[in-house]
Coordinates of N, CA and C in Angstrom, one line a residue:
X8 N 2.1 -8.5 25.7 CA 3.1 -9.5 25.3 C 3.4 -9.4 23.8
X9 N 4.6 -9.3 23.4 CA 4.9 -9.2 22.0 C 4.9 -10.6 21.4
X10 N 4.8 -10.7 20.1 CA 4.6 -11.9 19.4 C 5.9 -12.7 19.5
X11 N 7.1 -12.1 19.6 CA 8.3 -12.8 19.6 C 8.4 -13.7 20.8
X12 N 7.9 -13.3 22.0 CA 7.9 -14.1 23.1 C 7.0 -15.3 23.0
X13 N 5.9 -15.1 22.4 CA 4.9 -16.1 22.2 C 5.4 -17.1 21.2
X14 N 6.0 -16.6 20.1 CA 6.4 -17.5 19.0 C 7.6 -18.4 19.4
X15 N 8.4 -17.9 20.4 CA 9.6 -18.6 20.8 C 9.2 -19.9 21.4
X16 N 8.0 -20.0 22.0 CA 7.6 -21.2 22.7 C 6.9 -22.2 21.8
X17 N 6.6 -21.8 20.5 CA 6.0 -22.7 19.6 C 6.9 -23.8 19.3
X18 N 6.3 -25.0 19.1 CA 7.1 -26.2 18.9 C 6.7 -26.9 17.6
X19 N 5.8 -26.5 16.9 CA 5.4 -27.2 15.7 C 6.2 -26.6 14.5
X20 N 6.9 -27.5 13.8 CA 7.8 -27.1 12.7 C 7.0 -26.8 11.5
X21 N 7.5 -26.0 10.6 CA 6.9 -25.7 9.4 C 7.7 -26.2 8.2
X22 N 7.1 -27.0 7.3 CA 7.8 -27.4 6.1 C 8.1 -26.3 5.2
X23 N 9.1 -26.4 4.4 CA 9.4 -25.3 3.5 C 8.3 -25.3 2.4
X24 N 7.8 -24.1 2.3 CA 6.6 -23.9 1.4 C 7.0 -23.0 0.2
X25 N 6.7 -23.5 -1.0 CA 6.9 -22.7 -2.2 C 5.5 -22.0 -2.5
X26 N 5.2 -21.0 -1.8 CA 3.9 -20.4 -2.0 C 3.9 -19.0 -2.6
X27 N 2.9 -18.8 -3.4 CA 2.7 -17.4 -3.9 C 1.2 -17.2 -3.7
X28 N 0.8 -16.0 -3.2 CA -0.6 -15.7 -2.9 C -1.5 -15.9 -4.2
X29 N -2.6 -16.5 -4.0 CA -3.6 -16.7 -5.1 C -4.4 -15.4 -5.3
X30 N -5.0 -15.3 -6.5 CA -5.9 -14.2 -6.7 C -7.0 -14.3 -5.7
X31 N -7.3 -13.1 -5.0 CA -8.3 -13.2 -3.9 C -8.8 -11.8 -3.6
X32 N -10.1 -11.8 -3.1 CA -10.6 -10.6 -2.5 C -10.0 -10.5 -1.2
X33 N -9.7 -9.2 -0.7 CA -9.1 -9.0 0.5 C -10.1 -8.8 1.6
X34 N -9.9 -9.4 2.8 CA -10.8 -9.2 3.9 C -10.1 -8.2 4.9
X35 N -10.7 -7.1 5.3 CA -10.1 -6.1 6.1 C -10.5 -6.4 7.6
X36 N -9.5 -6.6 8.4 CA -9.6 -6.9 9.8 C -8.7 -6.0 10.7
X37 N -8.7 -6.2 12.0 CA -7.9 -5.4 12.9 C -6.9 -6.3 13.6
X38 N -5.7 -5.8 13.9 CA -4.8 -6.4 14.8 C -5.4 -6.3 16.2
X39 N -5.3 -7.3 17.0 CA -5.8 -7.3 18.4 C -5.1 -6.3 19.2
X40 N -5.9 -5.4 19.9 CA -5.3 -4.4 20.8 C -4.3 -4.9 21.8
X41 N -3.2 -4.2 22.0 CA -2.3 -4.6 23.0 C -1.1 -5.4 22.5
X42 N -1.1 -5.7 21.2 CA -0.1 -6.6 20.6 C 0.6 -5.9 19.5
X43 N 1.9 -6.2 19.4 CA 2.7 -5.8 18.3 C 3.2 -7.1 17.6
X44 N 2.9 -7.3 16.3 CA 3.0 -8.6 15.7 C 4.0 -8.5 14.5
X45 N 4.9 -9.5 14.5 CA 5.9 -9.5 13.4 C 5.2 -9.9 12.1
X46 N 5.6 -9.1 11.0 CA 5.2 -9.5 9.7 C 6.4 -10.2 9.1
X47 N 6.1 -11.4 8.6 CA 7.2 -12.3 8.2 C 7.1 -12.7 6.7
X48 N 8.2 -13.2 6.2 CA 8.2 -13.6 4.7 C 7.6 -14.9 4.5
X49 N 7.2 -15.7 5.5 CA 6.6 -17.0 5.4 C 5.8 -17.3 6.7
X50 N 5.0 -18.4 6.7 CA 4.1 -18.7 7.8 C 4.8 -19.5 8.9
X51 N 5.7 -18.8 9.6 CA 6.4 -19.4 10.7 C 7.5 -18.6 11.2
X52 N 8.0 -18.9 12.4 CA 9.0 -18.0 13.1 C 10.4 -18.2 12.5
X53 N 10.6 -19.2 11.7 CA 11.9 -19.4 11.0 C 12.1 -18.4 9.8
X54 N 11.0 -17.8 9.4 CA 11.1 -16.8 8.3 C 11.4 -15.4 8.9
X55 N 12.2 -14.7 8.1 CA 12.6 -13.3 8.6 C 11.4 -12.4 8.8
X56 N 11.6 -11.5 9.8 CA 10.6 -10.4 10.0 C 10.9 -9.3 9.1
X57 N 9.9 -8.7 8.4 CA 10.1 -7.6 7.5 C 9.4 -6.3 8.1
X58 N 8.9 -6.4 9.3 CA 8.3 -5.3 9.9 C 7.3 -5.7 11.0
X59 N 6.5 -4.8 11.4 CA 5.5 -5.2 12.5 C 4.1 -4.5 12.1
X60 N 3.1 -5.0 12.7 CA 1.8 -4.4 12.7 C 1.4 -4.3 14.2
X61 N 0.6 -3.3 14.5 CA 0.3 -3.0 15.9 C -1.2 -3.0 16.2
X62 N -1.5 -3.1 17.5 CA -2.9 -3.3 18.0 C -3.8 -2.2 17.5
X63 N -4.9 -2.5 16.9 CA -5.9 -1.6 16.4 C -5.6 -1.3 14.9
X64 N -4.5 -1.6 14.4 CA -4.2 -1.3 12.9 C -5.1 -2.1 12.0
X65 N -5.7 -1.5 11.0 CA -6.5 -2.2 10.0 C -5.6 -2.8 9.0
X66 N -5.8 -4.1 8.7 CA -5.0 -4.8 7.6 C -5.9 -5.6 6.8
X67 N -5.5 -5.9 5.6 CA -6.3 -6.6 4.6 C -5.7 -8.0 4.4
X68 N -6.5 -9.1 4.5 CA -6.0 -10.4 4.3 C -6.3 -10.8 2.9
X69 N -5.3 -11.1 2.1 CA -5.5 -11.6 0.7 C -5.7 -13.0 0.6
X70 N -5.0 -13.8 1.4 CA -5.2 -15.3 1.4 C -4.6 -15.9 2.7
X71 N -4.8 -17.2 2.9 CA -4.3 -17.8 4.1 C -3.6 -19.1 3.8
X72 N -2.7 -19.5 4.7 CA -2.0 -20.8 4.6 C -1.9 -21.4 6.0
X73 N -1.6 -22.7 6.0 CA -1.4 -23.4 7.3 C 0.1 -23.4 7.6
X74 N 0.5 -23.1 8.8 CA 1.9 -23.1 9.1 C 2.2 -23.4 10.5
X75 N 3.0 -22.7 11.2 CA 3.4 -23.0 12.6 C 2.3 -22.6 13.5
X76 N 2.0 -23.5 14.5 CA 1.0 -23.2 15.4 C 1.4 -22.2 16.4
X77 N 0.6 -21.2 16.7 CA 0.9 -20.0 17.6 C -0.2 -19.8 18.5
X78 N 0.1 -19.5 19.8 CA -0.9 -19.3 20.8 C -1.1 -17.8 21.0
X79 N -2.3 -17.3 20.8 CA -2.6 -15.9 21.0 C -3.6 -15.8 22.2
X80 N -4.2 -14.6 22.3 CA -5.1 -14.3 23.5 C -6.3 -15.2 23.4
X81 N -6.7 -15.7 22.3 CA -8.0 -16.5 22.2 C -7.7 -18.0 21.9
X82 N -6.4 -18.4 22.0 CA -6.1 -19.8 21.8 C -5.0 -20.0 20.7
X83 N -4.8 -21.2 20.3 CA -3.8 -21.6 19.4 C -4.4 -21.8 18.0
X84 N -3.6 -21.4 17.0 CA -4.0 -21.7 15.6 C -2.8 -21.8 14.7
X85 N -2.9 -22.6 13.7 CA -1.9 -22.8 12.7 C -2.2 -22.0 11.4
X86 N -3.2 -21.1 11.4 CA -3.5 -20.3 10.3 C -2.6 -19.1 10.3
X87 N -2.0 -18.8 9.1 CA -1.2 -17.6 8.9 C -1.9 -16.8 7.7
X88 N -2.0 -15.5 7.9 CA -2.6 -14.7 6.9 C -1.6 -13.9 6.1
X89 N -1.8 -13.9 4.8 CA -0.9 -13.0 3.9 C -1.6 -11.7 3.8
X90 N -0.9 -10.6 4.2 CA -1.6 -9.3 4.2 C -1.2 -8.4 3.0
X91 N -1.9 -7.3 2.9 CA -1.6 -6.3 1.9 C -0.3 -5.7 2.0
X92 N 0.4 -5.9 3.2 CA 1.7 -5.4 3.4 C 2.8 -6.3 2.9
X93 N 2.3 -7.3 2.2 CA 3.2 -8.3 1.5 C 4.0 -9.1 2.5
X94 N 3.4 -9.6 3.5 CA 4.0 -10.5 4.4 C 2.9 -11.3 5.2
X95 N 3.4 -12.2 6.0 CA 2.5 -13.1 6.8 C 2.5 -12.8 8.2
X96 N 1.3 -12.9 8.9 CA 1.2 -12.8 10.3 C 0.4 -14.0 10.8
X97 N 0.6 -14.4 12.1 CA -0.3 -15.4 12.6 C -1.7 -14.9 12.9
X98 N -2.7 -15.7 12.5 CA -4.1 -15.3 12.6 C -4.4 -15.2 14.1
X99 N -3.6 -15.7 15.0 CA -3.8 -15.7 16.4 C -3.9 -14.3 16.9
X100 N -3.3 -13.3 16.2 CA -3.3 -11.9 16.7 C -4.1 -11.0 15.8
X101 N -5.0 -11.5 15.0 CA -5.9 -10.7 14.2 C -7.3 -11.0 14.7
X102 N -8.1 -9.9 14.8 CA -9.5 -10.1 15.2 C -10.3 -10.2 14.0
X103 N -10.7 -11.5 13.7 CA -11.4 -11.8 12.5 C -12.9 -12.1 12.7
X104 N -13.2 -12.4 14.0 CA -14.6 -12.8 14.3 C -14.9 -14.3 14.2
X105 N -13.8 -15.1 13.9 CA -14.0 -16.5 13.8 C -12.7 -17.2 14.1
X106 N -12.8 -18.5 14.5 CA -11.6 -19.2 14.9 C -10.9 -19.8 13.6
X107 N -11.6 -19.8 12.5 CA -11.0 -20.4 11.3 C -10.5 -19.3 10.4
X108 N -10.0 -19.7 9.2 CA -9.5 -18.8 8.2 C -10.6 -18.0 7.6
X109 N -10.4 -16.7 7.4 CA -11.4 -15.9 6.7 C -11.0 -15.6 5.2
X110 N -9.7 -15.8 4.9 CA -9.3 -15.6 3.5 C -9.3 -16.9 2.8
X111 N -9.3 -16.9 1.5 CA -9.2 -18.1 0.6 C -7.8 -18.6 0.7
X112 N -7.5 -19.8 0.4 CA -6.2 -20.4 0.4 C -5.2 -19.8 -0.6
X113 N -4.0 -19.6 -0.2 CA -2.9 -19.1 -1.1 C -2.5 -20.3 -1.9
X114 N -1.8 -20.0 -3.0 CA -1.3 -21.1 -3.8 C -1.2 -20.9 -5.3
X115 N -1.7 -19.7 -5.7 CA -1.5 -19.4 -7.2 C -0.2 -18.7 -7.5
X116 N -0.1 -18.2 -8.7 CA 1.2 -17.7 -9.1 C 1.3 -16.2 -9.0
X117 N 0.2 -15.5 -8.8 CA 0.2 -14.1 -8.7 C -0.7 -13.6 -7.6
X118 N -0.4 -12.4 -7.1 CA -1.3 -11.7 -6.1 C -2.1 -10.7 -6.8
X119 N -3.4 -10.8 -6.7 CA -4.4 -9.8 -7.2 C -5.2 -9.3 -6.1
X120 N -5.1 -7.9 -5.9 CA -5.9 -7.3 -4.9 C -7.2 -6.8 -5.5
X121 N -8.3 -7.0 -4.8 CA -9.6 -6.6 -5.2 C -9.8 -5.2 -4.5
X122 N -9.7 -4.1 -5.3 CA -9.7 -2.8 -4.7 C -11.0 -2.5 -4.0
X123 N -12.1 -3.1 -4.5 CA -13.4 -2.9 -3.8 C -13.5 -3.5 -2.4
X124 N -12.7 -4.5 -2.2 CA -12.7 -5.2 -0.9 C -11.5 -4.6 0.0
X125 N -10.7 -3.8 -0.6 CA -9.5 -3.3 0.1 C -9.5 -1.9 0.5
X126 N -10.7 -1.3 0.6 CA -10.8 0.1 0.9 C -10.5 0.2 2.4
X127 N -9.2 0.3 2.7 CA -8.8 0.3 4.1 C -9.2 1.6 4.9
X128 N -9.4 2.7 4.2 CA -9.8 3.9 4.8 C -8.8 4.5 5.7
X129 N -7.5 4.2 5.5 CA -6.4 4.8 6.2 C -5.3 5.2 5.3
X130 N -4.6 6.3 5.6 CA -3.5 6.7 4.8 C -2.3 5.8 5.0
X131 N -1.6 5.4 4.0 CA -0.4 4.6 4.1 C 0.8 5.5 4.4
X132 N 1.7 5.0 5.3 CA 2.8 5.9 5.7 C 3.7 6.4 4.6
X133 N 4.0 5.6 3.6 CA 4.8 6.1 2.5 C 4.2 7.2 1.7
X134 N 2.9 7.1 1.6 CA 2.2 8.1 0.8 C 2.2 9.5 1.5
X135 N 1.9 9.4 2.8 CA 2.0 10.7 3.6 C 3.5 11.2 3.6
X136 N 4.4 10.3 3.8 CA 5.8 10.7 3.7 C 6.2 11.4 2.4
X137 N 5.7 10.8 1.3 CA 5.9 11.4 0.0 C 5.4 12.8 -0.1
X138 N 4.2 13.0 0.4 CA 3.7 14.4 0.4 C 4.6 15.4 1.2
X139 N 5.1 15.0 2.4 CA 5.9 15.8 3.1 C 7.2 16.1 2.4
X140 N 7.7 15.1 1.7 CA 9.0 15.4 0.9 C 8.7 16.3 -0.2
X141 N 7.6 16.2 -0.9 CA 7.3 17.2 -2.0 C 7.2 18.6 -1.4
X142 N 6.5 18.7 -0.3 CA 6.3 20.0 0.3 C 7.6 20.6 0.7
X143 N 8.5 19.8 1.2 CA 9.8 20.4 1.7 C 10.8 20.6 0.7
X144 N 10.6 20.1 -0.5 CA 11.6 20.3 -1.6 C 11.6 21.7 -2.1
X145 N 12.8 22.4 -2.1 CA 12.9 23.8 -2.5 C 12.3 24.0 -3.9
X146 N 11.4 24.9 -4.1 CA 10.9 25.2 -5.4 C 9.6 24.5 -5.7
X147 N 9.2 23.5 -4.9 CA 8.1 22.7 -5.2 C 6.8 23.1 -4.4
X148 N 7.0 24.1 -3.6 CA 5.9 24.5 -2.7 C 5.7 26.0 -2.8
X149 N 5.4 26.5 -4.0 CA 5.4 28.0 -4.2 C 4.2 28.6 -3.4
X150 N 3.1 27.9 -3.1 CA 2.0 28.5 -2.4 C 2.2 28.5 -0.9
X151 N 3.2 27.7 -0.4 CA 3.5 27.7 1.0 C 2.6 26.9 1.8
X152 N 3.1 26.4 3.0 CA 2.3 25.6 3.9 C 1.8 24.3 3.3
X153 N 0.5 24.0 3.5 CA -0.1 22.8 3.0 C -1.0 23.2 1.8
X154 N -0.8 24.3 1.2 CA -1.8 24.7 0.2 C -1.7 23.9 -1.1
X155 N -0.7 23.1 -1.2 CA -0.6 22.2 -2.4 C -1.2 20.8 -2.1
X156 N -1.6 20.6 -0.9 CA -2.1 19.3 -0.5 C -3.6 19.2 -0.9
X157 N -3.8 18.4 -2.0 CA -5.2 18.2 -2.4 C -5.8 17.1 -1.6
X158 N -5.1 16.1 -1.3 CA -5.6 15.0 -0.5 C -5.1 13.6 -0.9
X159 N -5.3 12.7 0.0 CA -5.1 11.3 -0.2 C -6.4 10.6 -0.5
X160 N -7.5 11.2 0.1 CA -8.9 10.8 -0.2 C -9.2 9.3 0.1
X161 N -9.0 8.9 1.4 CA -9.2 7.5 1.8 C -10.7 7.1 1.7
X162 N -11.6 8.1 1.5 CA -13.0 7.8 1.4 C -13.4 7.4 -0.1
X163 N -12.4 7.4 -1.0 CA -12.7 7.0 -2.4 C -12.3 5.6 -2.7
X164 N -12.8 5.0 -3.8 CA -12.4 3.7 -4.1 C -11.0 3.6 -4.7
X165 N -10.5 2.4 -4.9 CA -9.2 2.2 -5.6 C -8.0 2.6 -4.8
X166 N -7.0 3.1 -5.5 CA -5.7 3.4 -4.8 C -5.9 4.5 -3.8
X167 N -6.7 5.5 -4.0 CA -7.0 6.5 -3.0 C -7.6 5.9 -1.8
X168 N -8.6 5.0 -2.0 CA -9.2 4.4 -0.8 C -8.3 3.5 0.0
X169 N -7.3 2.9 -0.7 CA -6.3 2.1 -0.1 C -5.2 3.0 0.6
X170 N -5.3 4.3 0.5 CA -4.4 5.2 1.2 C -3.1 5.3 0.5
X171 N -3.0 4.9 -0.8 CA -1.6 5.0 -1.4 C -1.6 5.8 -2.7
X172 N -2.5 6.8 -2.8 CA -2.5 7.7 -3.9 C -2.6 9.2 -3.4
X173 N -1.8 10.1 -3.9 CA -1.7 11.4 -3.4 C -2.1 12.4 -4.6
X174 N -2.9 13.4 -4.3 CA -3.1 14.5 -5.3 C -2.4 15.8 -4.7
X175 N -1.6 16.4 -5.6 CA -0.8 17.6 -5.2 C -1.2 18.7 -6.1
X176 N -1.8 19.8 -5.6 CA -2.3 20.9 -6.4 C -1.2 21.5 -7.2
X177 N -1.4 21.6 -8.5 CA -0.6 22.4 -9.4 C -1.5 22.9 -10.5
X178 N -1.3 24.1 -10.9 CA -2.2 24.7 -12.0 C -1.4 24.8 -13.3
X179 N -1.8 23.9 -14.2 CA -1.1 23.9 -15.5 C -1.3 25.1 -16.4
X180 N -2.3 26.0 -16.0 CA -2.6 27.2 -16.7 C -1.6 28.3 -16.2
X181 N -0.9 28.0 -15.1 CA 0.1 29.0 -14.6 C 1.5 28.4 -15.0
X182 N 2.2 29.3 -15.8 CA 3.4 28.8 -16.4 C 4.4 28.3 -15.3
X183 N 4.5 29.0 -14.2 CA 5.5 28.5 -13.2 C 5.1 27.2 -12.6
X184 N 3.8 27.1 -12.3 CA 3.3 25.8 -11.6 C 3.3 24.7 -12.6
X185 N 3.0 25.0 -13.9 CA 3.1 23.9 -14.9 C 4.6 23.4 -15.0
X186 N 5.5 24.2 -14.9 CA 6.9 23.8 -14.9 C 7.3 23.0 -13.7
X187 N 6.8 23.5 -12.5 CA 7.0 22.7 -11.3 C 6.4 21.4 -11.3
X188 N 5.1 21.3 -11.8 CA 4.4 20.1 -11.9 C 5.2 19.0 -12.7
X189 N 5.8 19.5 -13.9 CA 6.6 18.6 -14.7 C 7.9 18.2 -14.0
X190 N 8.4 19.1 -13.2 CA 9.7 18.8 -12.5 C 9.4 17.7 -11.5
X191 N 8.3 17.8 -10.8 CA 7.9 16.7 -9.8 C 7.6 15.4 -10.6
X192 N 6.8 15.5 -11.6 CA 6.4 14.3 -12.4 C 7.6 13.6 -12.9
X193 N 8.6 14.3 -13.5 CA 9.7 13.7 -14.1 C 10.7 13.2 -13.1
X194 N 10.8 13.8 -12.0 CA 11.6 13.3 -10.9 C 11.1 12.0 -10.3
X195 N 9.8 11.9 -10.1 CA 9.2 10.7 -9.6 C 9.3 9.6 -10.6
X196 N 9.1 9.9 -11.9 CA 9.2 8.9 -12.9 C 10.7 8.4 -13.0
X197 N 11.7 9.2 -12.9 CA 13.1 8.8 -12.9 C 13.5 8.0 -11.7
X198 N 12.8 8.2 -10.6 CA 13.1 7.5 -9.4 C 11.9 6.6 -8.9
X199 N 11.2 6.1 -9.8 CA 9.9 5.4 -9.5 C 10.2 4.1 -8.6
X200 N 11.3 3.4 -9.0 CA 11.6 2.2 -8.2 C 11.9 2.5 -6.8
X201 N 12.7 3.6 -6.6 CA 13.2 3.9 -5.2 C 12.0 4.4 -4.4
X202 N 11.1 5.2 -5.0 CA 9.9 5.7 -4.2 C 8.7 4.7 -4.2
X203 N 8.8 3.7 -5.1 CA 7.6 2.8 -5.2 C 6.5 3.4 -5.9
X204 N 6.8 4.3 -6.9 CA 5.7 5.0 -7.7 C 5.1 4.0 -8.7
X205 N 3.8 4.0 -8.8 CA 3.1 3.1 -9.7 C 2.5 3.9 -10.9
X206 N 1.9 5.0 -10.6 CA 1.3 5.8 -11.7 C 1.5 7.3 -11.4
X207 N 1.7 8.1 -12.5 CA 1.8 9.5 -12.4 C 0.9 10.1 -13.4
X208 N 0.0 11.0 -13.1 CA -0.9 11.7 -14.1 C -0.7 13.2 -13.9
X209 N -0.4 13.9 -14.9 CA -0.3 15.4 -14.9 C -0.4 15.9 -16.2
X210 N -1.1 17.1 -16.3 CA -1.2 17.9 -17.5 C -1.7 17.0 -18.7
X211 N -2.7 16.2 -18.5 CA -3.3 15.3 -19.5 C -2.4 14.3 -20.0
X212 N -1.4 13.9 -19.2 CA -0.5 12.8 -19.6 C -0.4 11.8 -18.4
X213 N -0.1 10.6 -18.8 CA 0.0 9.5 -17.7 C 1.3 8.7 -18.0
X214 N 1.9 8.3 -16.9 CA 3.0 7.3 -17.0 C 2.7 6.2 -16.0
X215 N 3.0 5.0 -16.4 CA 2.7 3.8 -15.5 C 3.9 3.0 -15.4
X216 N 4.2 2.5 -14.2 CA 5.4 1.7 -14.0 C 5.3 0.3 -14.7
X217 N 4.1 -0.1 -15.0 CA 4.0 -1.4 -15.7 C 4.4 -1.4 -17.1
X218 N 4.5 -0.2 -17.7 CA 5.0 0.0 -19.1 C 5.9 1.2 -19.1
X219 N 7.0 1.1 -18.4 CA 7.8 2.4 -18.2 C 8.4 2.9 -19.4
X220 N 8.8 2.1 -20.4 CA 9.5 2.6 -21.6 C 8.5 3.3 -22.6
X221 N 7.2 3.2 -22.3 CA 6.3 3.9 -23.2 C 6.3 5.4 -23.0
X222 N 6.9 5.8 -21.8 CA 7.0 7.2 -21.5 C 5.7 7.8 -21.2
X223 N 5.6 9.2 -21.4 CA 4.3 9.9 -21.2 C 3.3 9.6 -22.3
X224 N 2.1 9.1 -21.9 CA 1.1 8.8 -22.8 C -0.1 9.8 -22.6
X225 N -0.9 9.9 -23.7 CA -2.1 10.7 -23.6 C -3.0 10.1 -22.5
X226 N -3.6 10.9 -21.7 CA -4.5 10.4 -20.6 C -5.9 10.5 -21.1
X227 N -6.7 9.4 -21.0 CA -8.1 9.3 -21.4 C -8.9 9.8 -20.2
X228 N -9.1 11.1 -20.2 CA -9.9 11.6 -19.0 C -11.4 11.2 -19.1
X229 N -11.9 11.1 -20.2 CA -13.3 10.7 -20.3 C -13.5 9.2 -19.9
X230 N -12.7 8.4 -20.4 CA -12.8 7.0 -20.0 C -12.5 6.7 -18.6
X231 N -11.6 7.4 -18.0 CA -11.1 7.2 -16.6 C -11.9 8.1 -15.6
X232 N -12.3 9.2 -16.0 CA -12.9 10.2 -15.1 C -14.3 10.6 -15.4
X233 N -14.7 10.5 -16.7 CA -16.0 10.8 -17.1 C -16.3 12.1 -17.6
X234 N -15.3 13.0 -17.7 CA -15.5 14.3 -18.3 C -14.2 14.9 -18.8
X235 N -14.3 16.0 -19.5 CA -13.1 16.7 -20.0 C -12.7 17.9 -19.1
X236 N -13.2 17.9 -17.9 CA -12.9 19.0 -17.0 C -11.4 19.2 -16.7
X237 N -11.1 20.3 -16.1 CA -9.7 20.6 -15.8 C -9.2 19.6 -14.8
X238 N -10.0 19.2 -13.8 CA -9.6 18.2 -12.8 C -9.5 16.9 -13.4
X239 N -10.4 16.4 -14.3 CA -10.3 15.1 -14.9 C -9.0 15.0 -15.8
X240 N -8.7 16.1 -16.5 CA -7.5 16.2 -17.3 C -6.2 16.2 -16.4
X241 N -6.4 16.4 -15.1 CA -5.3 16.5 -14.2 C -4.4 17.7 -14.6
X242 N -5.1 18.8 -14.9 CA -4.5 20.1 -15.1 C -4.5 21.0 -13.9
X243 N -5.1 20.5 -12.8 CA -5.0 21.3 -11.6 C -4.4 20.6 -10.4
X244 N -3.9 19.4 -10.7 CA -3.2 18.6 -9.7 C -2.3 17.5 -10.3
X245 N -1.3 17.1 -9.6 CA -0.5 16.0 -10.0 C -1.0 14.8 -9.2
X246 N -1.3 13.7 -9.9 CA -1.7 12.5 -9.2 C -0.6 11.5 -9.1
X247 N -0.3 11.0 -8.0 CA 0.8 10.0 -7.8 C 0.3 8.9 -7.0
X248 N 0.4 7.7 -7.5 CA 0.1 6.5 -6.7 C 1.3 5.6 -6.5
X249 N 1.3 4.9 -5.4 CA 2.4 4.0 -5.1 C 2.0 2.6 -5.1
X250 N 3.0 1.7 -5.4 CA 2.7 0.3 -5.1 C 2.8 0.0 -3.6
X251 N 2.4 -1.2 -3.2 CA 2.3 -1.4 -1.8 C 3.6 -1.3 -1.1
X252 N 4.7 -1.7 -1.7 CA 6.0 -1.6 -1.1 C 6.4 -0.2 -0.8
X253 N 6.1 0.7 -1.8 CA 6.4 2.1 -1.5 C 5.5 2.7 -0.5
X254 N 4.2 2.3 -0.5 CA 3.2 2.8 0.4 C 3.5 2.5 1.9
X255 N 4.2 1.4 2.1 CA 4.5 1.0 3.5 C 6.0 1.1 3.7
X256 N 6.7 2.0 3.0 CA 8.1 2.4 3.2 C 9.1 1.2 3.1
X257 N 8.8 0.3 2.1 CA 9.7 -0.8 1.9 C 10.5 -0.7 0.7
X258 N 10.6 0.4 0.0 CA 11.4 0.6 -1.2 C 12.7 1.4 -0.7
X259 N 13.7 1.4 -1.6 CA 15.0 1.8 -1.2 C 15.1 3.3 -0.7
X260 N 14.2 4.1 -1.2 CA 14.3 5.6 -0.8 C 13.9 5.7 0.6
X261 N 13.0 4.9 1.1 CA 12.5 5.0 2.5 C 13.2 4.2 3.5
X262 N 14.2 3.4 3.1 CA 14.8 2.4 4.1 C 16.2 2.9 4.4

């Protein structure tokens, strides 16, 4: 049974809430098998759906609120969970191991994800889609096939572990590949909003969307990576990370 059918029968109204998720560690749980659940802009069926999550999918709960009561396979609850996908789902359709809320209450002014608690261990669809687009762009795949795919590395911490960072092999010591690497990097920088790009590191330079006008800055490979190796300098691969909207295909390029 899909959540729309269940939610249509709900009778408890939700007051208008001016909520923003509070700083929180994220709890990783699963959607209950056999269900496709609407991801909404607020904790009730009156809020628009912005997508769905499906049975068995791993999701991260940043915080929780009380909202419309919904009946799921294990009973009714008015707990709604704010997920890493930047929307709310009814806790009735998440397997959390408890009947109560597992996340801290929402209510602060900013959302802060704890990367150590958010190692979802799965590739995000926008990040995989970004790789396929780079691979298919004429001139950006001189080695052919998947030989430029260094990895998304979901077994690592941080953005890679969250499945939203891609490494794309390019050799800065090769004049042709160095030029291609810069072509990729500058294209993604120029279209960062559309792709949901957060950070680009290439050829010992870094660009971050949080300070876009600073342009390309020197990359601190020792402070960030621990050595001055070619890999730490990002002279053998382009590193691209996405914000969550880009990683889940919610930015303009993907819609």
